[in-house]
mmCIF file with all atom_site columns, C-alpha atoms in Angstrom:
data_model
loop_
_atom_site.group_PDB
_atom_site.id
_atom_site.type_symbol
_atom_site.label_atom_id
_atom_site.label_alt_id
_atom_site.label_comp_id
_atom_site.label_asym_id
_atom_site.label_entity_id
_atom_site.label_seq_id
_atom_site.pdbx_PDB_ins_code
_atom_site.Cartn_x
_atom_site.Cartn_y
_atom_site.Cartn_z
_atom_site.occupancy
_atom_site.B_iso_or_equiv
_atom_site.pdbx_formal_charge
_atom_site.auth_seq_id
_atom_site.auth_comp_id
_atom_site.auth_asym_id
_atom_site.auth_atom_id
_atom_site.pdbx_PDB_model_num
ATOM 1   C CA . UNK A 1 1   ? -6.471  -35.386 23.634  1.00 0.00 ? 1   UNK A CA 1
ATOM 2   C CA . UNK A 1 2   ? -3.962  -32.748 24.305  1.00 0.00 ? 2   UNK A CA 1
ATOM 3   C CA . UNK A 1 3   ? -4.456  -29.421 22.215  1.00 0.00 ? 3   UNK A CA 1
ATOM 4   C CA . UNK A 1 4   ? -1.788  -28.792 19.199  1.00 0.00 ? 4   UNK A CA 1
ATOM 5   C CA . UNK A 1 5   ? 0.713   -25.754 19.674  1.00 0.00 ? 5   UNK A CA 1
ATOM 6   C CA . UNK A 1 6   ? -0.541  -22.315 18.635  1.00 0.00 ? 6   UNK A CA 1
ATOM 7   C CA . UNK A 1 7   ? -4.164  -23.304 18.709  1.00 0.00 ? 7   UNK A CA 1
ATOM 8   C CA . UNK A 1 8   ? -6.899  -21.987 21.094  1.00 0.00 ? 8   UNK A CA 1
ATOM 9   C CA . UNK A 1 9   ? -9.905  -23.787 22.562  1.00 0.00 ? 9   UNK A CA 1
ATOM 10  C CA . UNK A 1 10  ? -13.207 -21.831 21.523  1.00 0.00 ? 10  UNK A CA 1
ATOM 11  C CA . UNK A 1 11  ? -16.618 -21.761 21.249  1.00 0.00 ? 11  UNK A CA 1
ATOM 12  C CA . UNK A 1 12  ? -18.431 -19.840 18.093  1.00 0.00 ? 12  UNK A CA 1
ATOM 13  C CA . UNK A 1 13  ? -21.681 -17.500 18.480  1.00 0.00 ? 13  UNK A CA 1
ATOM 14  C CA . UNK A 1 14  ? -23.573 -15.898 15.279  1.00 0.00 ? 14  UNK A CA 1
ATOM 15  C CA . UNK A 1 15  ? -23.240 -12.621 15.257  1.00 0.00 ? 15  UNK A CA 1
ATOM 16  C CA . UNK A 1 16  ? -21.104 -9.895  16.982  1.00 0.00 ? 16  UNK A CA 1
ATOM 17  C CA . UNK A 1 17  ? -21.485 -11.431 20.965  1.00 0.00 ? 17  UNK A CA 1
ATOM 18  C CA . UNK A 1 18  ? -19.879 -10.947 24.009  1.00 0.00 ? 18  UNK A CA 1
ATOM 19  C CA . UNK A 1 19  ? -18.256 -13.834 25.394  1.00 0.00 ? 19  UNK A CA 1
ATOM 20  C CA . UNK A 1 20  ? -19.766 -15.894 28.524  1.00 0.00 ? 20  UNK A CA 1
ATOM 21  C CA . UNK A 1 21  ? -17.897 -15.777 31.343  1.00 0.00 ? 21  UNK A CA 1
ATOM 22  C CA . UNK A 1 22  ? -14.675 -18.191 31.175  1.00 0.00 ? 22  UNK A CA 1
ATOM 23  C CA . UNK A 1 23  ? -14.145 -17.411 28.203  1.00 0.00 ? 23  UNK A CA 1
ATOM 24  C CA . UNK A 1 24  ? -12.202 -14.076 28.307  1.00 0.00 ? 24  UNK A CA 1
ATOM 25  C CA . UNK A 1 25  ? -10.452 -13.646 24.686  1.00 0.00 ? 25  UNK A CA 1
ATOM 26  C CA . UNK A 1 26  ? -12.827 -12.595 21.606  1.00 0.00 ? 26  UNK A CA 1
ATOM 27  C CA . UNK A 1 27  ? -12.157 -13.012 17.740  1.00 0.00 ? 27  UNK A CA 1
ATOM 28  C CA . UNK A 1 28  ? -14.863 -11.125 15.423  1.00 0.00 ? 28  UNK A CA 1
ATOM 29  C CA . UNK A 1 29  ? -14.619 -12.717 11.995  1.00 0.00 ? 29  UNK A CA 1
ATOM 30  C CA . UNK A 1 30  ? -16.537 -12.404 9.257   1.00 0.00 ? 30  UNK A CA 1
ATOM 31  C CA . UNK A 1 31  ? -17.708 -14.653 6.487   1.00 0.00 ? 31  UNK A CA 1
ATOM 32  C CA . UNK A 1 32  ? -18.326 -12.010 3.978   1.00 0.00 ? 32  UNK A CA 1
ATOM 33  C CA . UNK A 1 33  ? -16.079 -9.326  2.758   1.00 0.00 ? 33  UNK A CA 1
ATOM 34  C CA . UNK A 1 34  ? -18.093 -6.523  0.037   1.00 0.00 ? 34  UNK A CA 1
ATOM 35  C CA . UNK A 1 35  ? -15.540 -4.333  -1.546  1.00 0.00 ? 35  UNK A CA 1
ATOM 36  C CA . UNK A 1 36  ? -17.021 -1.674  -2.720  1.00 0.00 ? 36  UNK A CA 1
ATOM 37  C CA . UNK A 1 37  ? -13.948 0.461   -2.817  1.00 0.00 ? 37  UNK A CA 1
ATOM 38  C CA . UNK A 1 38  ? -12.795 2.724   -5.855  1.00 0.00 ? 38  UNK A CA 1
ATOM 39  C CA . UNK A 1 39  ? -9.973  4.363   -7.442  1.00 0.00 ? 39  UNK A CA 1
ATOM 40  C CA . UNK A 1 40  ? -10.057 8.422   -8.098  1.00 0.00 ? 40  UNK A CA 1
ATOM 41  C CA . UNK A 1 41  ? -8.486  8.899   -11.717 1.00 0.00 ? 41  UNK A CA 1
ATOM 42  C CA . UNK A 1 42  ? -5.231  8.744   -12.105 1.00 0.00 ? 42  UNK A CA 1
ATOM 43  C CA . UNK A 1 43  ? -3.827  12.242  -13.169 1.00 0.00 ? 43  UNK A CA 1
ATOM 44  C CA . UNK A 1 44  ? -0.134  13.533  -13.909 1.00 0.00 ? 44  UNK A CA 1
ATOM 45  C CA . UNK A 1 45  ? 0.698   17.403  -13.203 1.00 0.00 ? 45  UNK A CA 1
ATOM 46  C CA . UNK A 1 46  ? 1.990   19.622  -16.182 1.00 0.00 ? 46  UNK A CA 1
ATOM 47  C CA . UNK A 1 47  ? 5.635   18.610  -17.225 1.00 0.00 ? 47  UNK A CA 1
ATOM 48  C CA . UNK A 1 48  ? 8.539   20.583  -16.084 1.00 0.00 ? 48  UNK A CA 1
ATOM 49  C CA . UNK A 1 49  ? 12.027  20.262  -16.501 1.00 0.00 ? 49  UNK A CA 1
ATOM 50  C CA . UNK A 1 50  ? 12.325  19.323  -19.932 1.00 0.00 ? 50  UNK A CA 1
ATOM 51  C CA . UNK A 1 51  ? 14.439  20.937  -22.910 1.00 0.00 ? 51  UNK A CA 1
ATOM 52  C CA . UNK A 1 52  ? 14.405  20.882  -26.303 1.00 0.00 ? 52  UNK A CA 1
ATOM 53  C CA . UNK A 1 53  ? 17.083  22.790  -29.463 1.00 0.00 ? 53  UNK A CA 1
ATOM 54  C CA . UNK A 1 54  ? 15.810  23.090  -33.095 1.00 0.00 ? 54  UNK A CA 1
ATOM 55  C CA . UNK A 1 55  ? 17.721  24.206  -35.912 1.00 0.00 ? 55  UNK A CA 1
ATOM 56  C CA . UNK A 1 56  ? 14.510  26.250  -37.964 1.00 0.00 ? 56  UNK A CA 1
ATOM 57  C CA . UNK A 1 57  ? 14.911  27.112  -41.631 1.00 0.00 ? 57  UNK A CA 1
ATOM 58  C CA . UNK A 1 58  ? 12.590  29.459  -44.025 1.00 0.00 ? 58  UNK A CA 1
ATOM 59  C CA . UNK A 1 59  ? 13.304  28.505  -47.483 1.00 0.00 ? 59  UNK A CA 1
ATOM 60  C CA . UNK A 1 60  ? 12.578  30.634  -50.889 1.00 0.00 ? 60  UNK A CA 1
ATOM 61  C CA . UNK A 1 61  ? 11.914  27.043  -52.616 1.00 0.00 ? 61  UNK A CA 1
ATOM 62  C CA . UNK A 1 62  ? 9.278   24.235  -52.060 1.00 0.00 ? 62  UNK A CA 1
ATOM 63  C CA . UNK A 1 63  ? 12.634  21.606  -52.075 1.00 0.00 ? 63  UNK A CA 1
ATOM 64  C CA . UNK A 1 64  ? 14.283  23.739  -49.215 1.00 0.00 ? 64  UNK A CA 1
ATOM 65  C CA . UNK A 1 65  ? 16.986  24.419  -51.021 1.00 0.00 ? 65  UNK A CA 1
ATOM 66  C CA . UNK A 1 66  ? 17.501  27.978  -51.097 1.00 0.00 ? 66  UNK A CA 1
ATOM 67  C CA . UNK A 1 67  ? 17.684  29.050  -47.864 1.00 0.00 ? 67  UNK A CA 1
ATOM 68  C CA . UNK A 1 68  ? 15.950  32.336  -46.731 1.00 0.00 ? 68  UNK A CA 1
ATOM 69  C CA . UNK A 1 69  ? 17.366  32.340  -43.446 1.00 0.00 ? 69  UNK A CA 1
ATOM 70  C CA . UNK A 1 70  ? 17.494  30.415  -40.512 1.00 0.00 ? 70  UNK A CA 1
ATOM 71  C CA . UNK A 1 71  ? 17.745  29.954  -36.135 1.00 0.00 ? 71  UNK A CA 1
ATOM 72  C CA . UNK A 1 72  ? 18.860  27.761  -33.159 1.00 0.00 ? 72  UNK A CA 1
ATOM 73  C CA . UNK A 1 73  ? 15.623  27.454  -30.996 1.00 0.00 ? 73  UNK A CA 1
ATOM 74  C CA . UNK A 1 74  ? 15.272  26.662  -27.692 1.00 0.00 ? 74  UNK A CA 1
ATOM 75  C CA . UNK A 1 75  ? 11.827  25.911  -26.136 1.00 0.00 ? 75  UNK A CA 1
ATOM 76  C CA . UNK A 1 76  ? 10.531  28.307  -23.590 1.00 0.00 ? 76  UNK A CA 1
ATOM 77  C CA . UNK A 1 77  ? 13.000  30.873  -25.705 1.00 0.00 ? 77  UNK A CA 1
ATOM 78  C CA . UNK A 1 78  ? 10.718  33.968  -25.647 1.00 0.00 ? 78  UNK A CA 1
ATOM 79  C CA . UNK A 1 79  ? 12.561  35.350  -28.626 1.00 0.00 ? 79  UNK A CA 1
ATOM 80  C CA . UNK A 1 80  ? 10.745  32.615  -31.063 1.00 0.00 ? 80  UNK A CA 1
ATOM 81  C CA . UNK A 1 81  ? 9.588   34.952  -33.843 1.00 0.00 ? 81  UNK A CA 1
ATOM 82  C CA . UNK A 1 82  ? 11.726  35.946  -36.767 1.00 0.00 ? 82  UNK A CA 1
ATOM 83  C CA . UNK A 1 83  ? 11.270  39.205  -39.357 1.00 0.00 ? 83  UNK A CA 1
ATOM 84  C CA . UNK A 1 84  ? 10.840  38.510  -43.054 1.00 0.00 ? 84  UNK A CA 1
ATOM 85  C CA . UNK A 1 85  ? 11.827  41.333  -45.494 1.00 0.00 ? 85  UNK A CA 1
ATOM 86  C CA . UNK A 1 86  ? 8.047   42.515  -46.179 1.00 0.00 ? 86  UNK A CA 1
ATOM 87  C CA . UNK A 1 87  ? 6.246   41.493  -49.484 1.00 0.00 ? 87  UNK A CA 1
ATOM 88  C CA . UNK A 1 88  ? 9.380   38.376  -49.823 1.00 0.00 ? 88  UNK A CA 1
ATOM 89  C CA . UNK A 1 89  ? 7.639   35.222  -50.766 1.00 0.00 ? 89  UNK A CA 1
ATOM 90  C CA . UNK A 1 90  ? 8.244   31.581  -48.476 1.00 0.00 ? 90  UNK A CA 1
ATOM 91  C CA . UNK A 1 91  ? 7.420   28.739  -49.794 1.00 0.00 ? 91  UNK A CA 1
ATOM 92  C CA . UNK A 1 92  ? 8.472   26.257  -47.275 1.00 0.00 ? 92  UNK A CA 1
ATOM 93  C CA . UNK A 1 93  ? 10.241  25.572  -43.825 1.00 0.00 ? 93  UNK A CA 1
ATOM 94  C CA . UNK A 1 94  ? 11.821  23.102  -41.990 1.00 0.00 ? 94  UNK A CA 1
ATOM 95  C CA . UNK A 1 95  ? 12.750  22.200  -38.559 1.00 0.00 ? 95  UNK A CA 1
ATOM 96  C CA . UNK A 1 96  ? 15.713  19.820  -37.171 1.00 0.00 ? 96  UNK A CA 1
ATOM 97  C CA . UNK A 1 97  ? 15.967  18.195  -33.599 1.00 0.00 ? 97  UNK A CA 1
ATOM 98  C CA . UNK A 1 98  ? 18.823  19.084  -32.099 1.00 0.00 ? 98  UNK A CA 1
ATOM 99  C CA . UNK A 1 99  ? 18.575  18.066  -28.417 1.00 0.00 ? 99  UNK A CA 1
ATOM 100 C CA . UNK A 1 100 ? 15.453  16.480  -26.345 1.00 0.00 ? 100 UNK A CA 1
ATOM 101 C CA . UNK A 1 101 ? 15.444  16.283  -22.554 1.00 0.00 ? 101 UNK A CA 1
ATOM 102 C CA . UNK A 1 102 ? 11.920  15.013  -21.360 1.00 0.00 ? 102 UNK A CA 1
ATOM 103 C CA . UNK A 1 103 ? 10.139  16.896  -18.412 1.00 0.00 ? 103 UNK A CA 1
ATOM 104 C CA . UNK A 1 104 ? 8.369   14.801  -15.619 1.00 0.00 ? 104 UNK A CA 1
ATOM 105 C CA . UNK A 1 105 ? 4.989   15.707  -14.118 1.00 0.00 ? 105 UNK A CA 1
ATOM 106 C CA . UNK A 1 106 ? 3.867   14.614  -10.802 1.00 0.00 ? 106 UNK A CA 1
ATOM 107 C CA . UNK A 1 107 ? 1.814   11.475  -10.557 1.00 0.00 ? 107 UNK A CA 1
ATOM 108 C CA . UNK A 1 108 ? -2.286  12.742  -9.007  1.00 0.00 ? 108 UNK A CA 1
ATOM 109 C CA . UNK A 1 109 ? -5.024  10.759  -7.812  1.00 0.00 ? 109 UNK A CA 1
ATOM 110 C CA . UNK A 1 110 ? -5.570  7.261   -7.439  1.00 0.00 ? 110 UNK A CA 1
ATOM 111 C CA . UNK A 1 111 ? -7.145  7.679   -3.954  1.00 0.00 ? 111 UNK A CA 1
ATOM 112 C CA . UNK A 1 112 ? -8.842  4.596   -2.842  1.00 0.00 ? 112 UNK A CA 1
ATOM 113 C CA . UNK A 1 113 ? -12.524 6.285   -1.539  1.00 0.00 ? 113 UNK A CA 1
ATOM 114 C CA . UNK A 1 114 ? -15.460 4.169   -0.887  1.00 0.00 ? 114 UNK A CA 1
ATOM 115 C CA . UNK A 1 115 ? -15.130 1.292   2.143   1.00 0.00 ? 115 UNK A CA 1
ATOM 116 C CA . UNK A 1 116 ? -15.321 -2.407  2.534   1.00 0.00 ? 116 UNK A CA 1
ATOM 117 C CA . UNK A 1 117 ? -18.450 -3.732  4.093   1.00 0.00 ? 117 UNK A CA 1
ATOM 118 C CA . UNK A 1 118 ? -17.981 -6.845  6.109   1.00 0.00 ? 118 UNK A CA 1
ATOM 119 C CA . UNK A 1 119 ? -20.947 -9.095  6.898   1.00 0.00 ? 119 UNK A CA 1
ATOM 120 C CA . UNK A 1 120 ? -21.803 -12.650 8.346   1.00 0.00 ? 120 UNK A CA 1
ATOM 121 C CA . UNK A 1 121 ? -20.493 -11.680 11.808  1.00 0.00 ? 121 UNK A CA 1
ATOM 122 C CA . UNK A 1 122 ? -18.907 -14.781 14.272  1.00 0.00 ? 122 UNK A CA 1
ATOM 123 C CA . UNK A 1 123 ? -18.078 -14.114 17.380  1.00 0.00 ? 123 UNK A CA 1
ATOM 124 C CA . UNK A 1 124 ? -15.359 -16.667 19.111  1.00 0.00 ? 124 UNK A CA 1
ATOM 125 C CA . UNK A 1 125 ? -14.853 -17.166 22.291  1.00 0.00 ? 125 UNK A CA 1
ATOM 126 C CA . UNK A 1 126 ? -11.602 -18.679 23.435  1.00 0.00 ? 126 UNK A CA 1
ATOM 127 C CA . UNK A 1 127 ? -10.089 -19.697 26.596  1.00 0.00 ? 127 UNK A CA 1
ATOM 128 C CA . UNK A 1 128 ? -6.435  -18.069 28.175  1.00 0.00 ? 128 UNK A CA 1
ATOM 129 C CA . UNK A 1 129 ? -3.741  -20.004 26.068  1.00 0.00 ? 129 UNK A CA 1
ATOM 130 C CA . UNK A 1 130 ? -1.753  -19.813 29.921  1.00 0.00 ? 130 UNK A CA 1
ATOM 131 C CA . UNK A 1 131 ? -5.179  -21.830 31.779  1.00 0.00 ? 131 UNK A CA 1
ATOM 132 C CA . UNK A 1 132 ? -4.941  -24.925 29.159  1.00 0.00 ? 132 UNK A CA 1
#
């Protein structure tokens, strides 16, 4: 019966083998694959590149409506802190978004680490495609 296109004639040995003469060309396969492969944990870098603007108010009142003074912030401003008159009472503040850019952080681990272990070694032995 003639062979069917893009198969091989071959003989099959247990094991890893070397093939008998004649039969030049050698597949290893193997029945069983263990995967004993792992992840590292993912991690992200600290964010940078983000932005943010408050409007801050100190207020005399608990209803924020007397308004003891008041500031545009901008995160990462160094100049964050505000005087009070000394001994002057505050009984409440309040904050207002104003703008929000988000940062990004770098993406970290995930390594694969660990290896798979293949066992249930064939050996096959086929003959040159060409000589059939």
């Amino acid at each position: 019966m003639p062979k069917p296109p893009s198969f091989e004639t071959c003989i099959m040995r247990e094991g890893d083998e070397a093939c008998p003469e004649g039969w030049p060309i050698k597949h290893l396969l193997y029945g069983e694959v263990n995967d004993q492969r792992e992840c590292t944990a993912c991690t992200c870098s600290a964010p940078s590149g983000g932005s943010c603007t408050a409007f801050v108010a100190l207020h005399d009142d608990s209803a924020c409506v007397t308004l003891r003074g008041s500031n545009i912030v901008h995160a990462g401003d160094p100049t964050l802190c505000m005087d009070l008159s000394p001994g002057a009472g505050l009984a409440a503040k309040s904050a207002t978004l104003l703008t929000y850019e988000r940062g990004t952080c770098t993406p970290e681990g995930g390594q694969a680490v660990g290896e798979l272990v293949l066992s249930n070694a064939r050996t096959f032995c086929c003959l040159d495609a060409s000589a059939t």
